PDB file of C-alpha atoms in Angstrom:
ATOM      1  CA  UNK A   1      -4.889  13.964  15.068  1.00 76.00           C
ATOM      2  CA  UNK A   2      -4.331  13.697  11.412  1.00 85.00           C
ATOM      3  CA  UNK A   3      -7.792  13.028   8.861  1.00 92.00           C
ATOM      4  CA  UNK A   4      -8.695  12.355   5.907  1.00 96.00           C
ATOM      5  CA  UNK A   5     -11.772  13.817   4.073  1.00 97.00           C
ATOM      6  CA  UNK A   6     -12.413  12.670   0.483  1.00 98.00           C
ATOM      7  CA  UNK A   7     -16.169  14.611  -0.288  1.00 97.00           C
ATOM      8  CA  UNK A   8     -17.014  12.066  -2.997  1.00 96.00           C
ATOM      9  CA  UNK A   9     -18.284   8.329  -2.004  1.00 96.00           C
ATOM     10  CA  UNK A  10     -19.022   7.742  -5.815  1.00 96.00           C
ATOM     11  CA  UNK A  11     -18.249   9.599  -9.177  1.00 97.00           C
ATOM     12  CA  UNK A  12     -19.134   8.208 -12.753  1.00 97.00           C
ATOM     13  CA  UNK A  13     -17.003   9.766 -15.904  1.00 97.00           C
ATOM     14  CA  UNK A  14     -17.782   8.665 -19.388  1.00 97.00           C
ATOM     15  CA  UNK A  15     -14.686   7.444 -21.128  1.00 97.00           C
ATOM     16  CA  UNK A  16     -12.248   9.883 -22.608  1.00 97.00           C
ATOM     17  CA  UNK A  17     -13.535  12.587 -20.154  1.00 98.00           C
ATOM     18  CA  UNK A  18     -11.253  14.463 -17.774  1.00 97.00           C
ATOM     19  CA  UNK A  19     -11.259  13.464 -13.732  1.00 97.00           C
ATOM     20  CA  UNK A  20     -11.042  15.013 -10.655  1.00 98.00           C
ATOM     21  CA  UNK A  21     -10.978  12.988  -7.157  1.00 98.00           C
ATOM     22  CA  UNK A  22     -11.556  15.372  -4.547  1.00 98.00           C
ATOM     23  CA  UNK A  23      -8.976  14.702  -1.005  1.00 98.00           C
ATOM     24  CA  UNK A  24      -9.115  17.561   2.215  1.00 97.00           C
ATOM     25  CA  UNK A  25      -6.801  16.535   4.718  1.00 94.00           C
ATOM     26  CA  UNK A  26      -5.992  17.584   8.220  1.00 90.00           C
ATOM     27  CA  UNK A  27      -2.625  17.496   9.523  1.00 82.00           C
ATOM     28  CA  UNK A  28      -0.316  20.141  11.777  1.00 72.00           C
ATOM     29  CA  UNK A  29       2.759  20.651   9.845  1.00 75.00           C
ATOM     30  CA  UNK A  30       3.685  19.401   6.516  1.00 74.00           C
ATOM     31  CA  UNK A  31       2.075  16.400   5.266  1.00 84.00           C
ATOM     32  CA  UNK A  32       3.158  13.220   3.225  1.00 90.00           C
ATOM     33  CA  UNK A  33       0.382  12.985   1.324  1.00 93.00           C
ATOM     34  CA  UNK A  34      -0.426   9.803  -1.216  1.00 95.00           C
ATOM     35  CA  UNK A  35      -2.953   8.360  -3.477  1.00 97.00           C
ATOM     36  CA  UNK A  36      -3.852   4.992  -4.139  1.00 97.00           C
ATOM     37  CA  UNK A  37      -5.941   3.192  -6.160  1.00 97.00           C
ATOM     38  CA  UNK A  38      -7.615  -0.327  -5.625  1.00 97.00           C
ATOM     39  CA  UNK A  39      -9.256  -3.119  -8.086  1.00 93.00           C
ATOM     40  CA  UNK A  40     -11.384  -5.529  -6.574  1.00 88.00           C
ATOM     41  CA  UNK A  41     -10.233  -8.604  -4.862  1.00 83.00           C
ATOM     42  CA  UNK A  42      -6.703  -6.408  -4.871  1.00 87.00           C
ATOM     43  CA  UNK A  43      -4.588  -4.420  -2.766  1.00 91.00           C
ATOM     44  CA  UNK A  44      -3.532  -0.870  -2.731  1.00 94.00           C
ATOM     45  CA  UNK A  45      -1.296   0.623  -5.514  1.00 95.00           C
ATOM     46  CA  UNK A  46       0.663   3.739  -5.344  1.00 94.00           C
ATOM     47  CA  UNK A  47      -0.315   5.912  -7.461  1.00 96.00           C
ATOM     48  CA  UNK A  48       1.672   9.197  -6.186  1.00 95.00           C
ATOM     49  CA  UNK A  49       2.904  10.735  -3.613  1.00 93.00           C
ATOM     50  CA  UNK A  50       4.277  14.232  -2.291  1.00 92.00           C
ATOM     51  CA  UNK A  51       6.496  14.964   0.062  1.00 87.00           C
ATOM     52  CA  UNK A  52       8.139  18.594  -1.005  1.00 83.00           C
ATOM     53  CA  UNK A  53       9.225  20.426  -3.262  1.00 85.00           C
ATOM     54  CA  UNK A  54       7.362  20.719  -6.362  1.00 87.00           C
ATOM     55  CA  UNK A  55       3.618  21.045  -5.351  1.00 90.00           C
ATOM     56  CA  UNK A  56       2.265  19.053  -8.644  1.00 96.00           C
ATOM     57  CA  UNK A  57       2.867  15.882  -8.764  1.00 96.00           C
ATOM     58  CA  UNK A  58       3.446  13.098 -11.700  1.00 96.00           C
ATOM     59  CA  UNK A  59       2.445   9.821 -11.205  1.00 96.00           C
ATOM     60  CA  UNK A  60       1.783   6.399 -12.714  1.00 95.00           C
ATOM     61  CA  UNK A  61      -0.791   5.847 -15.316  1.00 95.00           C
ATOM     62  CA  UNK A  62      -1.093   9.152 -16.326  1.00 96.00           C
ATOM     63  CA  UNK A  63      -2.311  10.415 -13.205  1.00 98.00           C
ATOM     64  CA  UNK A  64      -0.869  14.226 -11.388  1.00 98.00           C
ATOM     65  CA  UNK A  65      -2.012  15.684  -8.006  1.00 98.00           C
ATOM     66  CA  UNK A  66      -1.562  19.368  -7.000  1.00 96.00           C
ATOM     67  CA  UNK A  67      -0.857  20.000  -3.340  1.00 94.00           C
ATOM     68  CA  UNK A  68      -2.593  23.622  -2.170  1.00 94.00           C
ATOM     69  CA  UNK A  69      -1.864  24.279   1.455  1.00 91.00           C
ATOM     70  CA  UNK A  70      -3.851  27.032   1.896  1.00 91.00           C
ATOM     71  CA  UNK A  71      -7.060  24.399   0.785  1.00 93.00           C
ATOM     72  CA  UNK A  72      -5.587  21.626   2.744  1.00 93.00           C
ATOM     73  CA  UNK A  73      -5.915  19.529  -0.874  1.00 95.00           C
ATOM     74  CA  UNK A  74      -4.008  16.974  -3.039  1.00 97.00           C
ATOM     75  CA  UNK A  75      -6.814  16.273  -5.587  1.00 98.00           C
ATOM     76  CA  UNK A  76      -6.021  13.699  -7.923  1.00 98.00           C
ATOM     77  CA  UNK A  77      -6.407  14.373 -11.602  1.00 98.00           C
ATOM     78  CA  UNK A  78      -6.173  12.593 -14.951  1.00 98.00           C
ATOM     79  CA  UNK A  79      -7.132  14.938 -18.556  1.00 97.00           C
ATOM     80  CA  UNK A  80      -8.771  11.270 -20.346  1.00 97.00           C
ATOM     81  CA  UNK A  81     -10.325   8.686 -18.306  1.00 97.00           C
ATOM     82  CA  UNK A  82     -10.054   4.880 -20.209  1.00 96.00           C
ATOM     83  CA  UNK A  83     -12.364   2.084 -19.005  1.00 96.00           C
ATOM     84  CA  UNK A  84      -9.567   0.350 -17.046  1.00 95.00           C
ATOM     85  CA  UNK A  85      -9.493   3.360 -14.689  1.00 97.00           C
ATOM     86  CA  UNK A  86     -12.704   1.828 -13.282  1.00 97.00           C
ATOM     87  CA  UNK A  87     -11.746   1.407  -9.323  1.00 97.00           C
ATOM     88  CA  UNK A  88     -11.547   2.796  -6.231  1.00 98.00           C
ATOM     89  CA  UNK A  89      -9.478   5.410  -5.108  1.00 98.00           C
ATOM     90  CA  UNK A  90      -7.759   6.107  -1.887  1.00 98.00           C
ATOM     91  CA  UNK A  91      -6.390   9.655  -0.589  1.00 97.00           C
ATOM     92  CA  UNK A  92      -4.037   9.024   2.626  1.00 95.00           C
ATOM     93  CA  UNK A  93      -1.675  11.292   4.559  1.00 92.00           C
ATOM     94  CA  UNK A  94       0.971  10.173   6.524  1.00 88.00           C
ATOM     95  CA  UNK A  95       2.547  11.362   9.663  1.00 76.00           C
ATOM     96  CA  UNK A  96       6.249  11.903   9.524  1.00 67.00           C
ATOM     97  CA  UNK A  97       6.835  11.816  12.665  1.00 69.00           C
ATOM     98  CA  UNK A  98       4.936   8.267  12.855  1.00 66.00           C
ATOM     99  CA  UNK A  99       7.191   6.421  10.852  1.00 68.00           C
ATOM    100  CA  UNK A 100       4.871   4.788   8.123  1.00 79.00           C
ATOM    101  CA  UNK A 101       1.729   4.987   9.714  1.00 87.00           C
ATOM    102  CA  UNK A 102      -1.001   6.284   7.088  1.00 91.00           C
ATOM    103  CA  UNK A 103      -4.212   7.390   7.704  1.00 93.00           C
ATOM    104  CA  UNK A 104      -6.817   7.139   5.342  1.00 96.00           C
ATOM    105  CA  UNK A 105      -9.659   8.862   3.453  1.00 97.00           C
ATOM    106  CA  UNK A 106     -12.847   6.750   3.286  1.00 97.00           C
ATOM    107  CA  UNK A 107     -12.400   6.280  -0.427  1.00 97.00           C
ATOM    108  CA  UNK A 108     -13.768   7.460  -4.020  1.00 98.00           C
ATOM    109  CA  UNK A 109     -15.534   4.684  -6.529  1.00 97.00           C
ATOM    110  CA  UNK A 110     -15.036   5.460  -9.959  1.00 98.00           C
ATOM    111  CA  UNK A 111     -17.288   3.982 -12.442  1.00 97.00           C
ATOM    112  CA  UNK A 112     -16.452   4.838 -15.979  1.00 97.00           C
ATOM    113  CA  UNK A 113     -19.388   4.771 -18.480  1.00 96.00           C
ATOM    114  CA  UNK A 114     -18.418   3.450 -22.043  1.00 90.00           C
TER     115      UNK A 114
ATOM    116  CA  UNK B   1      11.007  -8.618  -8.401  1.00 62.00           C
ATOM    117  CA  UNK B   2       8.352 -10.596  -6.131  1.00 75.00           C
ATOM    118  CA  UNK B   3       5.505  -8.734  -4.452  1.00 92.00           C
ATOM    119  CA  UNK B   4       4.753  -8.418  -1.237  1.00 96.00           C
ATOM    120  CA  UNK B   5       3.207 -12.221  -0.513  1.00 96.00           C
ATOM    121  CA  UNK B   6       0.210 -12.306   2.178  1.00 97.00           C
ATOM    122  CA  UNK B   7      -0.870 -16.129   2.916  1.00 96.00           C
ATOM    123  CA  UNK B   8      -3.396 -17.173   3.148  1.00 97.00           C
ATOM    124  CA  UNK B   9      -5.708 -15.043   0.645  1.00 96.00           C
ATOM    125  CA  UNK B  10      -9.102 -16.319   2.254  1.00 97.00           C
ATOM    126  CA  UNK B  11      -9.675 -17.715   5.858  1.00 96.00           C
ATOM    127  CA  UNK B  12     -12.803 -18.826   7.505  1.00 97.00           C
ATOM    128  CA  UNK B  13     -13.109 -18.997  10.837  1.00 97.00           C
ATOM    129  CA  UNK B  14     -15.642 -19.160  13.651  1.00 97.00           C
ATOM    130  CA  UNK B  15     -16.076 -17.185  16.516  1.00 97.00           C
ATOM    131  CA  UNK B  16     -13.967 -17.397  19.437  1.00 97.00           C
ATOM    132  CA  UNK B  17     -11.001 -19.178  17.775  1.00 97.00           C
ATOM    133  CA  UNK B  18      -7.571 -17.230  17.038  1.00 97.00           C
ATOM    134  CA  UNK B  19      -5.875 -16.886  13.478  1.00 98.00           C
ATOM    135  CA  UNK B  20      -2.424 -16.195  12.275  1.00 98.00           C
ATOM    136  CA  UNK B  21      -1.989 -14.278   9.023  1.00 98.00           C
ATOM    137  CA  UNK B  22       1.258 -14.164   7.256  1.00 98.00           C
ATOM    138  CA  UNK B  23       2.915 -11.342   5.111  1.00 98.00           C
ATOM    139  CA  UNK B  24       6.265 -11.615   3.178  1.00 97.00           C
ATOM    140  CA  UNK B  25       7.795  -8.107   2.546  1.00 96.00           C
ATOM    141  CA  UNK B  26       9.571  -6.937  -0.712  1.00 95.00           C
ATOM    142  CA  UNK B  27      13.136  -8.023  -0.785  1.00 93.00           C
ATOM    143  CA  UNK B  28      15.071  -5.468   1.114  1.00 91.00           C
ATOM    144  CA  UNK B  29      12.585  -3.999   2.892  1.00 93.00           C
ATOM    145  CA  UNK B  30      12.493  -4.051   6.420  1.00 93.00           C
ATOM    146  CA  UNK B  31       9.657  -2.670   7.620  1.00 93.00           C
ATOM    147  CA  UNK B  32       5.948  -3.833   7.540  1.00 95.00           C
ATOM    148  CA  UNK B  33       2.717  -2.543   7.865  1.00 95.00           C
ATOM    149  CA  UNK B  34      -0.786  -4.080   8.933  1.00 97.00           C
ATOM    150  CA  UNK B  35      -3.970  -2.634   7.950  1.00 97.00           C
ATOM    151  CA  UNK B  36      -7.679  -3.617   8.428  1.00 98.00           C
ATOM    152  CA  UNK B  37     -10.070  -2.579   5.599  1.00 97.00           C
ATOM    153  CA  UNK B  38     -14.177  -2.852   6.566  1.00 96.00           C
ATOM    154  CA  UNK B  39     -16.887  -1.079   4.984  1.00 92.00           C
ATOM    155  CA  UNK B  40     -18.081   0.480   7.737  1.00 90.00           C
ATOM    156  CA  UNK B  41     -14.604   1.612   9.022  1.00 93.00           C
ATOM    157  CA  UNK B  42     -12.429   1.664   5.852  1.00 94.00           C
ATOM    158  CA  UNK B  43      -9.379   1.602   6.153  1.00 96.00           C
ATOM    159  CA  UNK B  44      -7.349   1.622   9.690  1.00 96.00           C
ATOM    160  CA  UNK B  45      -3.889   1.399  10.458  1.00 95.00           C
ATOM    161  CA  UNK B  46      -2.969  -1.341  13.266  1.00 97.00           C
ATOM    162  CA  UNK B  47       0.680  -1.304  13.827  1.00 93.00           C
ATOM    163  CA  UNK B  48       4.346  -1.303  12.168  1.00 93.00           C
ATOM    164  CA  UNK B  49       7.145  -3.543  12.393  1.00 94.00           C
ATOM    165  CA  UNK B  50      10.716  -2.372  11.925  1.00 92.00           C
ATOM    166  CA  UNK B  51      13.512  -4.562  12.554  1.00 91.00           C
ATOM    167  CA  UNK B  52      11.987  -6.803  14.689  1.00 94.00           C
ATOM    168  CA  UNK B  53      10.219  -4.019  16.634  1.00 94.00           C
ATOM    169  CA  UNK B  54       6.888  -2.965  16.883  1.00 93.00           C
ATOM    170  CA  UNK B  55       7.207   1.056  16.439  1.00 89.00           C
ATOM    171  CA  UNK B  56       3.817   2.141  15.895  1.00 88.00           C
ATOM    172  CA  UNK B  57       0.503   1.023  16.914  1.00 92.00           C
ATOM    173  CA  UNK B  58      -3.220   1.846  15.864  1.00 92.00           C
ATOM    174  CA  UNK B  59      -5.937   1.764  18.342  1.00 93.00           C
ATOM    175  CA  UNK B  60      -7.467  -2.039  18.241  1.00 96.00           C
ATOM    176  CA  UNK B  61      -8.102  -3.729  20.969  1.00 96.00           C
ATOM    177  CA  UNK B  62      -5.135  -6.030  23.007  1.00 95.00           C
ATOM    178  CA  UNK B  63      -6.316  -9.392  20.483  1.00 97.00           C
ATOM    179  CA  UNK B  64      -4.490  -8.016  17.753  1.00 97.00           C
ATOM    180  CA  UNK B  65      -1.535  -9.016  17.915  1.00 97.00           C
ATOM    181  CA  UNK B  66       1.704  -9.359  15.680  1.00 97.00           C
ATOM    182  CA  UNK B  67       5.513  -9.760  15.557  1.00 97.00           C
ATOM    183  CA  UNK B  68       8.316 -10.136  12.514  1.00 97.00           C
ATOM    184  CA  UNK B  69      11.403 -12.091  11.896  1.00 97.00           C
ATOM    185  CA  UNK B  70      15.015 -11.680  11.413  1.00 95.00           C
ATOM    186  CA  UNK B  71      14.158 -11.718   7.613  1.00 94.00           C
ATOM    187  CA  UNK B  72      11.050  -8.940   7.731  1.00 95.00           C
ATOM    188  CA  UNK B  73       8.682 -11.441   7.600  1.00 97.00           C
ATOM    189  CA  UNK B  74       5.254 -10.600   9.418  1.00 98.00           C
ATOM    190  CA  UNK B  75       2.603 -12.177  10.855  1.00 98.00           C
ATOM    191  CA  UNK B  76      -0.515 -11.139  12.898  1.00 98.00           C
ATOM    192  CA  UNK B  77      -2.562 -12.748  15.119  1.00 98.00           C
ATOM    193  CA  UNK B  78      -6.021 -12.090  16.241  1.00 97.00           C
ATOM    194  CA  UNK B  79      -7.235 -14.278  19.250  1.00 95.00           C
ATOM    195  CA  UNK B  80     -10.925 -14.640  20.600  1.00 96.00           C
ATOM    196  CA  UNK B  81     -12.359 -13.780  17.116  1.00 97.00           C
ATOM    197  CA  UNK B  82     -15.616 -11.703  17.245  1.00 97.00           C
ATOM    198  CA  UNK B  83     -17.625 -11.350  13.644  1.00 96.00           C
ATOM    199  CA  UNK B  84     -16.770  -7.726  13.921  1.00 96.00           C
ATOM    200  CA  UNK B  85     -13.201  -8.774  12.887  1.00 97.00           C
ATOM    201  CA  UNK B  86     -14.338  -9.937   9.384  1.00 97.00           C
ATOM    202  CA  UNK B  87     -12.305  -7.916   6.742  1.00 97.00           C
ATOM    203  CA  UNK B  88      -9.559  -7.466   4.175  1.00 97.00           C
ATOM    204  CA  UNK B  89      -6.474  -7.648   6.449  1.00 98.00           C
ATOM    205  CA  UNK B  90      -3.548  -5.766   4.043  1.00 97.00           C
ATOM    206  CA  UNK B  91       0.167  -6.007   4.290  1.00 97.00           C
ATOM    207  CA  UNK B  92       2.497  -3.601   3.574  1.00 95.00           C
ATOM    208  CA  UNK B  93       6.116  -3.065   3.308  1.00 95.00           C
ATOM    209  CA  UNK B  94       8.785  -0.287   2.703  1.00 91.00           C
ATOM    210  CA  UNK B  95      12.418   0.465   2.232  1.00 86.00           C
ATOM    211  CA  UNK B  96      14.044   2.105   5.432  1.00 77.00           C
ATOM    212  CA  UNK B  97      13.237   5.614   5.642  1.00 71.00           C
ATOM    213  CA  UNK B  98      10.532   5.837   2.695  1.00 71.00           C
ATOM    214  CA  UNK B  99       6.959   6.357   3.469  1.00 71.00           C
ATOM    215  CA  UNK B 100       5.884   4.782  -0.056  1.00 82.00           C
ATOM    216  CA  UNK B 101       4.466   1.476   0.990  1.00 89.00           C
ATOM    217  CA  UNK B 102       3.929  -1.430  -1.619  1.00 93.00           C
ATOM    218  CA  UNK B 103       0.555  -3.614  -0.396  1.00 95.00           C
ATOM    219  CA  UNK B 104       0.078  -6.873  -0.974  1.00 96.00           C
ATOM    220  CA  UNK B 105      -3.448  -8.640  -2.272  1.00 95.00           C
ATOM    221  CA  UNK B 106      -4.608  -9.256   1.163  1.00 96.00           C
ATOM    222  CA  UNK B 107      -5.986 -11.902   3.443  1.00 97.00           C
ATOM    223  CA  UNK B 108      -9.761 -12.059   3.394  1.00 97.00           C
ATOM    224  CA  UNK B 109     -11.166 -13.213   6.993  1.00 97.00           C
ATOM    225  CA  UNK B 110     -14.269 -14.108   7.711  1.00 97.00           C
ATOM    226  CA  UNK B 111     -16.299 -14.909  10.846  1.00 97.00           C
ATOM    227  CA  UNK B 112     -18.869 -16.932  10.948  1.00 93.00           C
TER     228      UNK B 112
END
């Protein structure tokens, strides 16, 4: 069965600093992999996602992810962290042979310190 | 273009009773997610409606319930309700043959 793993329950950046969200998955062939982020009271926005090809990733917001098979990883970055970044994030793979069913990483809180 | 619409956005209910949550999809897309969000389980996956068709199914127990309608529209239904089922019940919907799913705000349940 697929997992999940994301090392990092809570991670404070000061403002204008660089981030990296940690995400180890588990999966038997190639993965989708995604990331989403979530404000409070919200739901989940995409963020990214990878499917082939290309193993970094662009996404919204300024936001990349680099897929590394041989680390099992897609860890999210972003090189300046603004105050609005200030949520929680959400690492998920999903099984392509599963149709769109996603499993989840337990999620990362980022608090961003003025 | 709308957002995928979940209704109602809070619900109170007490134990033993049954709700129905509803979840309009994106325009277009035709198949539709459910997921419950604790924080003591995170999120879980419960099932997936395509065309009418339930194709995939998370492991919850037989009270979770849900269907969809000739126009994608979702709903789920929990019956019995036990205060373990207290949570952030997401919606989500996709385009045929794409994986990226578009949530919607949610329907917060609680159990009293």
């Amino acid at each position: 069965a697929q997992s999940v793993t994301q090392p990092d329950i809570h991670i404070t950046v000061s403002e204008g600093a660089s981030l990296e969200l940690r995400c180890n998955y588990s999966y038997g062939a190639t993965p989708y992999l995604f990331w989403y982020v979530q404000s409070p009271g919200q739901g989940l926005q995409l963020l990214l996602k990878y499917f082939s090809g290309d193993t970094l990733v662009q996404g919204i917001k300024g936001f990349e992810a680099e897929f590394k098979r041989s680390q099992s990883s897609f860890n999210l970055r972003k090189p300046s962290v603004h105050w609005s970044d200030a949520a929680e994030y959400f690492c998920a793979v999903g099984d392509n042979n599963a149709g769109n069913m996603l499993t989840f990483g337990g999620g990362t809180r980022l608090m961003v310190k003025p | 273009k709308a957002g995928v619409t979940q209704t109602p956005r809070y619900l109170i209910k007490t134990r033993g009773q049954q709700v129905t949550l509803s979840c309009s999809p994106i325009s277009g897309h035709r198949s539709v997610s459910w997921y419950q969000q604790t924080p003591g389980q995170g999120l879980q996956f419960l099932f997936e409606y395509f065309s009418e068709t339930q194709r995939n199914k998370g492991n919850f127990p037989g009270r979770f319930s849900g269907r969809q309608f000739s126009n994608s529209r979702s709903e789920m239904n929990v019956s019995t309700l036990e205060l373990g089922d207290s949570a952030l019940y997401l919606c989500a919907s996709s385009f045929e043959g794409s994986t990226a799913q578009h949530f919607g705000d949610g329907t917060r349940l609680s159990i009293l």
